[in-house]
Tab-separated table of C-alpha atoms in Angstrom:
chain	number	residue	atom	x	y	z
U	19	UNK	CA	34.619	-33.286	-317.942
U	20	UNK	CA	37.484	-35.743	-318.905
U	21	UNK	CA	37.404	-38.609	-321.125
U	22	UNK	CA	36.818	-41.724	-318.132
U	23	UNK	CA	39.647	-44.409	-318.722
U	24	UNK	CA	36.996	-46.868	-317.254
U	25	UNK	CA	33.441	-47.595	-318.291
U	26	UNK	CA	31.436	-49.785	-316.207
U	27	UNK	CA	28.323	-51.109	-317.578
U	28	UNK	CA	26.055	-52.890	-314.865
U	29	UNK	CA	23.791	-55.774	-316.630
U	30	UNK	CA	20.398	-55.994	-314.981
U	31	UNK	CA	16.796	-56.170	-315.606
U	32	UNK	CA	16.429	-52.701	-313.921
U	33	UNK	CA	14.149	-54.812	-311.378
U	34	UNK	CA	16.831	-54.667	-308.293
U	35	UNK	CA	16.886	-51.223	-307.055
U	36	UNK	CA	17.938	-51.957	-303.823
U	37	UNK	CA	21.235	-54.264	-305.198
U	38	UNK	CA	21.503	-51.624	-307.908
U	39	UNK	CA	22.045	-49.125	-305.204
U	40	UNK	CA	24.342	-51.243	-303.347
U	41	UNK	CA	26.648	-51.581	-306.027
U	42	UNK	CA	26.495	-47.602	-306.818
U	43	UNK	CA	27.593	-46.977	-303.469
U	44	UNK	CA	30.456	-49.382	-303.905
U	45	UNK	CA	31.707	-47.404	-307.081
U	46	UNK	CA	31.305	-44.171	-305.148
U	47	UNK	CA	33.963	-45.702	-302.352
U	48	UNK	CA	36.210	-45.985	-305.231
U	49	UNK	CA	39.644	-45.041	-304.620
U	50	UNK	CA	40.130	-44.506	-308.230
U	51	UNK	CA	37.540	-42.406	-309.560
U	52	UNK	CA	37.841	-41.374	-313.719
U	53	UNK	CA	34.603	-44.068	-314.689
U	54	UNK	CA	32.032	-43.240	-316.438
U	55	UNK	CA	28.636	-46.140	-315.593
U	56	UNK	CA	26.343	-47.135	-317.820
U	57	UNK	CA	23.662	-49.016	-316.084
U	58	UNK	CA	22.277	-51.508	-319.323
U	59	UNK	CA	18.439	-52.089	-318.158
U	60	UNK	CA	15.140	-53.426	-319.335
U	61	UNK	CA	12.732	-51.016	-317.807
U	62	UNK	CA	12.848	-48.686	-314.648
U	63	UNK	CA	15.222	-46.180	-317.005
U	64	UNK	CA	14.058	-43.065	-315.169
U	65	UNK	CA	14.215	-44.368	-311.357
U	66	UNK	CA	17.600	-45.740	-312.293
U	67	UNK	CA	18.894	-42.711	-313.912
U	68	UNK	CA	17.898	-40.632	-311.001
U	69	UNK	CA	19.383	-43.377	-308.304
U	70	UNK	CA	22.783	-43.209	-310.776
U	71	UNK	CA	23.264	-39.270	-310.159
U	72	UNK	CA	22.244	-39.069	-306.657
U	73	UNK	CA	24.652	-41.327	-305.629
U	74	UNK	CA	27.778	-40.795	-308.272
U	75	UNK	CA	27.131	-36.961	-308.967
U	76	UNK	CA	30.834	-36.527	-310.190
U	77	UNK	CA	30.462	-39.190	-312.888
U	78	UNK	CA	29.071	-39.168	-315.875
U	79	UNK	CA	25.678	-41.722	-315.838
U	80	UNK	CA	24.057	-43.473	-318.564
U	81	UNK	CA	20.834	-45.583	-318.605
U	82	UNK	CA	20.109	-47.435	-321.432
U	83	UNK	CA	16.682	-48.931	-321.547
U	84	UNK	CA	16.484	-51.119	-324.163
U	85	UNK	CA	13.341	-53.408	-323.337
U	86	UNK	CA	14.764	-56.455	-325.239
U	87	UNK	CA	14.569	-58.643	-322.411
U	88	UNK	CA	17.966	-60.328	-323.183
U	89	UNK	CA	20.779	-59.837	-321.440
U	90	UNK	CA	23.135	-60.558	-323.929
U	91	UNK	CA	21.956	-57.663	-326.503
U	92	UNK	CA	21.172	-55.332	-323.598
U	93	UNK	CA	24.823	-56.044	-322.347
U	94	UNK	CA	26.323	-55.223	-326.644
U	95	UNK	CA	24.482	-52.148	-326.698
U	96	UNK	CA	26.059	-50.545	-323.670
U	97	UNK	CA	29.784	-51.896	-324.508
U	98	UNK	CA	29.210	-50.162	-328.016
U	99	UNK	CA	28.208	-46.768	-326.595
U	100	UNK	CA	31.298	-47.337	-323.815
U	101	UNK	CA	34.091	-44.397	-323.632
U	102	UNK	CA	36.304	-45.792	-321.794
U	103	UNK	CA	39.368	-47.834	-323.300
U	104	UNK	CA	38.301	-50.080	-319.970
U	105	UNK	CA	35.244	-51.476	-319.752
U	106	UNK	CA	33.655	-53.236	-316.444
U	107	UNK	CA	30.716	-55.798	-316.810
U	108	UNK	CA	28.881	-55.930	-313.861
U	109	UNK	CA	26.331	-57.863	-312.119
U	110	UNK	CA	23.791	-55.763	-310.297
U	111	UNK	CA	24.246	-58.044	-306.893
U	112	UNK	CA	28.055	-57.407	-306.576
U	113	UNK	CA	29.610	-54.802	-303.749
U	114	UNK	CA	33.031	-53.795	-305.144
U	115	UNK	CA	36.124	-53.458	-302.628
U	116	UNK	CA	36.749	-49.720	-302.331
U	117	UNK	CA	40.008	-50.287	-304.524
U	118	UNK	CA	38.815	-52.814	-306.722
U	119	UNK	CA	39.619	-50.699	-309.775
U	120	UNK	CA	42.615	-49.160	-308.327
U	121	UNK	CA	44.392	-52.984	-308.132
U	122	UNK	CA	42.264	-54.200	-311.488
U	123	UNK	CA	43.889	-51.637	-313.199
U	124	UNK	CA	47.930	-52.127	-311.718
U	125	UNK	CA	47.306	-55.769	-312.762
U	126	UNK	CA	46.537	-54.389	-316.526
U	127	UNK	CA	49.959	-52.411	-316.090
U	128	UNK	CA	51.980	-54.748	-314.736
U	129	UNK	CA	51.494	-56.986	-317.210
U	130	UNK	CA	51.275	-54.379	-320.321
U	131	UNK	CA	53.682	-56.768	-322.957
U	132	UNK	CA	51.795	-60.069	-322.189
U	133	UNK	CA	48.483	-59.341	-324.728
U	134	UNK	CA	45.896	-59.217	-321.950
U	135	UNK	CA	42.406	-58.399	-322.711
U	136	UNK	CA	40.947	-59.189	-319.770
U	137	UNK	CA	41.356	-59.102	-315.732
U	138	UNK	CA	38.844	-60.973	-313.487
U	139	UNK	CA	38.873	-59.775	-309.565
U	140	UNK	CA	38.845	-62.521	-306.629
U	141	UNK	CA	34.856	-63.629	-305.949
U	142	UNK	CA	33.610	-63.997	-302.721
U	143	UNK	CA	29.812	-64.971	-302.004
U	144	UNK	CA	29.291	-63.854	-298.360
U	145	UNK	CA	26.042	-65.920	-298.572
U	146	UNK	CA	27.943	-69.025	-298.300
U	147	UNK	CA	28.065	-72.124	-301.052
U	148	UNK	CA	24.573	-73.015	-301.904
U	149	UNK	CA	26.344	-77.230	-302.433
U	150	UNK	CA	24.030	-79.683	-301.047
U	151	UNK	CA	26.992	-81.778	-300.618
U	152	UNK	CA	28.895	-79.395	-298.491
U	153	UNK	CA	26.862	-79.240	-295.301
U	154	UNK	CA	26.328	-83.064	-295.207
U	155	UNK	CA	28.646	-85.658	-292.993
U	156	UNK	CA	28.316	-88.339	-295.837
U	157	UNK	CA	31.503	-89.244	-296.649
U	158	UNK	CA	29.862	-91.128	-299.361
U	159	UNK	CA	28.088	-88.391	-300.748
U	160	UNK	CA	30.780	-86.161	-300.479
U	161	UNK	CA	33.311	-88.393	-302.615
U	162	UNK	CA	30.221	-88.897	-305.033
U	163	UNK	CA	29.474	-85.334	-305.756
U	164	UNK	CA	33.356	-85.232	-306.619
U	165	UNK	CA	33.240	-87.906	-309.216
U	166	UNK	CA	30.091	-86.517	-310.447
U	167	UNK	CA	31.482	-83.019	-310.722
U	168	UNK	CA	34.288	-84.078	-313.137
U	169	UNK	CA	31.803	-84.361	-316.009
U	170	UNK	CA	31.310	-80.639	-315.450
U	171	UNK	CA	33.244	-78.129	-318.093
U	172	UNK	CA	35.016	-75.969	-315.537
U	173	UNK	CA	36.926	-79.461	-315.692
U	174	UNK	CA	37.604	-79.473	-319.168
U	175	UNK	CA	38.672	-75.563	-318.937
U	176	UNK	CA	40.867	-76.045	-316.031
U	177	UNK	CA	42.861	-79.153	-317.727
U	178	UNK	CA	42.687	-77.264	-320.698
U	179	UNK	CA	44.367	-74.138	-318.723
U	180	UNK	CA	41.694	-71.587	-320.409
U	181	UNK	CA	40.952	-68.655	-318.723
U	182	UNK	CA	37.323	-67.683	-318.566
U	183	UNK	CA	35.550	-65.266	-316.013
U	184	UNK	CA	31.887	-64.153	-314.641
U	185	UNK	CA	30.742	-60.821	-314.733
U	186	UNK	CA	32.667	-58.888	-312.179
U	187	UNK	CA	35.813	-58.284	-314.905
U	188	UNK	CA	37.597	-55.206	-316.774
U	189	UNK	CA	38.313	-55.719	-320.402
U	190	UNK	CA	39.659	-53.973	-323.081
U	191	UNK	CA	37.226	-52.384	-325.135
U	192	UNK	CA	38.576	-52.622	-328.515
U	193	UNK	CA	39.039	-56.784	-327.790
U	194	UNK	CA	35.370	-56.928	-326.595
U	195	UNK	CA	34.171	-55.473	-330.101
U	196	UNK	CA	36.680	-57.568	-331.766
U	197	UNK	CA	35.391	-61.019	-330.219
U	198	UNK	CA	31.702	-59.883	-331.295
U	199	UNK	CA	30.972	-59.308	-327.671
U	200	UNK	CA	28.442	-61.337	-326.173
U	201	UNK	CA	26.654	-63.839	-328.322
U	202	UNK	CA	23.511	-62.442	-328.896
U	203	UNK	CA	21.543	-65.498	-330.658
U	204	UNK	CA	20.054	-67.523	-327.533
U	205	UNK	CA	16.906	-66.371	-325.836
U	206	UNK	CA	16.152	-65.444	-321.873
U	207	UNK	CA	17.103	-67.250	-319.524
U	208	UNK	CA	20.563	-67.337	-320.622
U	209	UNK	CA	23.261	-68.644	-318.777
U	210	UNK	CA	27.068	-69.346	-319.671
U	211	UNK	CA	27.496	-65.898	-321.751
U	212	UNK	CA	30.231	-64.660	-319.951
U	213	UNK	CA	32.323	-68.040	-320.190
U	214	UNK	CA	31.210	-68.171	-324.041
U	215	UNK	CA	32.770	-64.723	-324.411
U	216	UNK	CA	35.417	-65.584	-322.780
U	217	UNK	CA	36.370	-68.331	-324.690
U	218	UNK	CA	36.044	-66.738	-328.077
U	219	UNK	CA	38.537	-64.070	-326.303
U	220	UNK	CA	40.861	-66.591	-325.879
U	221	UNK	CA	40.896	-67.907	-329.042
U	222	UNK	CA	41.838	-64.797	-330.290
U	223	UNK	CA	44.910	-65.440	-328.867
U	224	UNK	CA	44.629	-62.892	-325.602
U	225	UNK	CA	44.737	-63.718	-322.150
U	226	UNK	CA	42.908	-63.319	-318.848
U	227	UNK	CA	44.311	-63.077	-315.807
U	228	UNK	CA	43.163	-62.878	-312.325
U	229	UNK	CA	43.728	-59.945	-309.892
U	230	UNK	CA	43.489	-61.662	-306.261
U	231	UNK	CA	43.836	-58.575	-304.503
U	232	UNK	CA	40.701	-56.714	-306.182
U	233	UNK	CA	37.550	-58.432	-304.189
U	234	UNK	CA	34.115	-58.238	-305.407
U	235	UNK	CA	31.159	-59.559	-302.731
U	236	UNK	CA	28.635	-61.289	-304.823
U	237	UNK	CA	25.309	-61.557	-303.160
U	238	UNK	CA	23.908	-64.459	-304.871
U	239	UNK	CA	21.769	-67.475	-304.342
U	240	UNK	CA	21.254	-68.981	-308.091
U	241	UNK	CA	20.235	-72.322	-307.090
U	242	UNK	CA	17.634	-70.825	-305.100
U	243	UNK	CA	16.020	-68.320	-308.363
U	244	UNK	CA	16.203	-71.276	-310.194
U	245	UNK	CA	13.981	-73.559	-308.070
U	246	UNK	CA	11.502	-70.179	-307.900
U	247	UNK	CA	11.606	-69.596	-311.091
U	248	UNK	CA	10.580	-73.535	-312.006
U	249	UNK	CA	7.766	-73.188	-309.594
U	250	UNK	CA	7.103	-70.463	-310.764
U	251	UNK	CA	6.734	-70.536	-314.608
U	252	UNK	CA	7.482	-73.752	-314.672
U	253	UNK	CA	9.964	-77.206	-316.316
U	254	UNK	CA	9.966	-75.388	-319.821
U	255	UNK	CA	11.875	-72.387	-318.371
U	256	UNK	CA	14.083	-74.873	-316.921
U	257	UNK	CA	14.486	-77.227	-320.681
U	258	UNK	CA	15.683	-73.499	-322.172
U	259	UNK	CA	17.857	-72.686	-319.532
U	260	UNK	CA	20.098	-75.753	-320.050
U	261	UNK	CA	19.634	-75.665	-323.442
U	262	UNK	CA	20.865	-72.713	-323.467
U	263	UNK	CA	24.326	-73.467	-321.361
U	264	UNK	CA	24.503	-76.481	-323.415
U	265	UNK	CA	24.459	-74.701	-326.824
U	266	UNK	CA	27.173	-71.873	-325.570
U	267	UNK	CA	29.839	-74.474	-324.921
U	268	UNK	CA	28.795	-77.017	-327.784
U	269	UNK	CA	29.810	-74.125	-329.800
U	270	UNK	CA	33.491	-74.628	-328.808
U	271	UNK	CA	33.644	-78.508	-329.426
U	272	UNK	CA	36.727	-77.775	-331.484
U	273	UNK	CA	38.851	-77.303	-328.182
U	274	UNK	CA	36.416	-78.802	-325.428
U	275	UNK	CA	36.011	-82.053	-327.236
U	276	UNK	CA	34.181	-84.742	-325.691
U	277	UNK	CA	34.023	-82.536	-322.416
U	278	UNK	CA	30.956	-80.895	-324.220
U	279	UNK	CA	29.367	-84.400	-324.024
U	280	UNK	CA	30.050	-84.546	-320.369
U	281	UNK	CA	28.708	-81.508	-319.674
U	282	UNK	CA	25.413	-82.063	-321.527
U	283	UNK	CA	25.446	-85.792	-319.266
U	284	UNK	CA	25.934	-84.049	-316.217
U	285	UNK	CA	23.142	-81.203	-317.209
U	286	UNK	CA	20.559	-83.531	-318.047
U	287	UNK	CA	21.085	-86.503	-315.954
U	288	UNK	CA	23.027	-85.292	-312.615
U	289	UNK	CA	21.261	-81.702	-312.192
U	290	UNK	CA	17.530	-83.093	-312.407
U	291	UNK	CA	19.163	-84.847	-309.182
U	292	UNK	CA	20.020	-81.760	-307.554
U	293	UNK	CA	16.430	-79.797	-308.252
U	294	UNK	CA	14.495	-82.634	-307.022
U	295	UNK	CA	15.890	-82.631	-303.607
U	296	UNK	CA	15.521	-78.979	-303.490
U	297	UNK	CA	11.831	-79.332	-304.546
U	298	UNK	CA	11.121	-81.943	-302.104
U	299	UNK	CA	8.574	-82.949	-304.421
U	300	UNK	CA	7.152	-86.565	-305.624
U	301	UNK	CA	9.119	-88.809	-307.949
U	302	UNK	CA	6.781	-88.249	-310.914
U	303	UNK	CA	8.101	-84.947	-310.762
U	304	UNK	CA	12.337	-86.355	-310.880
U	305	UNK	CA	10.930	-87.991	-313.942
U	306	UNK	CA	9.380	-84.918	-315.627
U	307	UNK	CA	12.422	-83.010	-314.719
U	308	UNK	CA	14.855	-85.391	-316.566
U	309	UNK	CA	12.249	-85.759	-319.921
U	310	UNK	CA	12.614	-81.803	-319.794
U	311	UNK	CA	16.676	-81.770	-319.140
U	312	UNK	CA	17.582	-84.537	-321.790
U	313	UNK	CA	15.367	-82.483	-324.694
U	314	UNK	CA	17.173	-79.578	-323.690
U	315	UNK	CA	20.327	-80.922	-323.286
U	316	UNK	CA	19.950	-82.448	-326.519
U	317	UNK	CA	18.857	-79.426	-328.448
U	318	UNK	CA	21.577	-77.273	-327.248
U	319	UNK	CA	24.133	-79.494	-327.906
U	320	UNK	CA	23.323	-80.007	-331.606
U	321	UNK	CA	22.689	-76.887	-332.198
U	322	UNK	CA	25.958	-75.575	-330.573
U	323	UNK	CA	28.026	-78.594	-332.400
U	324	UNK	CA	26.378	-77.367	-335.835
U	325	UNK	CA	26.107	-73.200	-335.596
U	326	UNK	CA	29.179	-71.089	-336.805
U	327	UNK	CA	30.879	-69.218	-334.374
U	328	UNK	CA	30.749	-65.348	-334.737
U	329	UNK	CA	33.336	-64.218	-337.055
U	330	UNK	CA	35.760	-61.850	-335.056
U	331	UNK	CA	36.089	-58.623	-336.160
U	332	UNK	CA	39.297	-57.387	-338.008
């Protein structure tokens, strides 16, 4: 078999068979068709493996099961075993348009001179936007959730006119190993590793760019696992989580500046907000929710603002 250009590695717990196969099928619609997939898991290896070669029989399929329970180190150890001079990182609940690597990959040639790393496809949640905001008539609320979202750091990125991306994205290989990859220092749940990488990418001096043509569906509802997963295990999974976030950007405080600040504000003060209403729960509970959103806020945020950055690799 040939050497695949393209190596896509889909990140997941290995607990979504169903998406998992949804996605496979996607990559077997692929007009372009020299990948190899590594599907980076935390258990279900064999099912997975199986599922993999049933569905892409003509590809070569990797499982890695690494049972660290981290996405982050899962995610490293698949990009280093990676073939490909491409690689893909993947969510498990995305459907890719049959010639989303066809256009990804044009976009890489097309602009071949102009040191890009990295080319994110065009999103689309066919779920809908999971905003509060956006299905009310309150004009008032509308305009405040406006303000209110100016504290957040896709502000500070966009003013800032740096390029960062989710996981539905091709990259370089050989720029992924030389950023360090994905920071593998916080603990599950993490969120805000793909715009971390993404930012160390950039200040590498590389760009991203976005392909509008290549779609991938992403079937998501994050506001929704989040308010299951704090009834579920409860406001100290929640405290991590945003410290978490909080420590990924407070790492960059040398170009975000006092948007890192903002962020943390809008984190700790502004989300607690946003759970409580989708709770529908008693005050007493608001409060609880903001003495476990400030700690974690605060945590991440000193901790980001005083840990060195992972040394790129030269």
């Amino acid at each position: 078999m040939r050497k695949a250009q393209v190596t896509v590695i889909v990140i997941t717990t290995g607990l979504n068979i169903n998406l998992i196969e949804r996605l496979l099928q996607s990559l077997a619609q692929q007009t372009f068709k020299e990948f190899e997939v590594i599907i980076a898991c935390e258990t279900n290896g064999n099912v997975l493996q199986n599922l993999c070669q049933s569905i892409l029989p003509s590809n070569r399929c990797i499982v890695i099961e690494t049972g660290f329970w981290n996405r982050c180190r899962t995610a490293n150890t698949a990009i280093m075993l990676a073939k490909g001079r491409y690689v893909a990182l993947l969510e498990d609940d995305l459907v890719l348009d049959d010639k989303w690597f066809e256009f990804m990959l044009k976009s890489f040639g097309k602009y071949s001179k102009a040191n890009v790393a990295c080319v994110y496809s065009k999103v689309v949640n066919p779920l809908g936007s999971e905003s509060l905001a956006r299905y009310s008539q309150n004009k008032s609320l509308k305009f405040g959730m406006k303000i209110v979202h100016t504290l957040r750091v896709h502000t500070a990125l966009a003013i800032k006119r740096i390029p960062v991306f989710s996981l539905a994205v091709l990259c370089k290989r050989d720029v992924l190993i030389k950023a360090r990859m994905f920071d593998p220092r916080p603990e599950e749940p993490i969120v805000g590793e793909d715009y971390d990488l993404a930012i160390r990418i950039y200040k590498l001096g590389y760009k991203t760019i976005t392909c509008p043509e290549a779609l991938a569906y992403h079937y998501s509802r994050h506001a929704i696992k989040r308010i299951q997963n704090i009834l579920r295990i409860g406001l100290k999974w929640w405290e991590r989580l945003i410290m978490n976030e909080i420590f990924l950007f407070a790492k960059h405080i040398d170009i975000l500046k006092f948007h890192v600040l903002a962020y943390a504000i809008y984190k700790s003060v502004f989300e607690p907000i946003n759970v409580f209403i989708r709770l529908r729960t008693e005050f007493t509970k608001l409060l609880a929710t903001w003495v476990y959103s400030i700690r974690g806020a605060l945590v991440g945020l000193i901790r980001g603002a005083l840990t060195k950055d992972l040394n790129p690799r030269r």
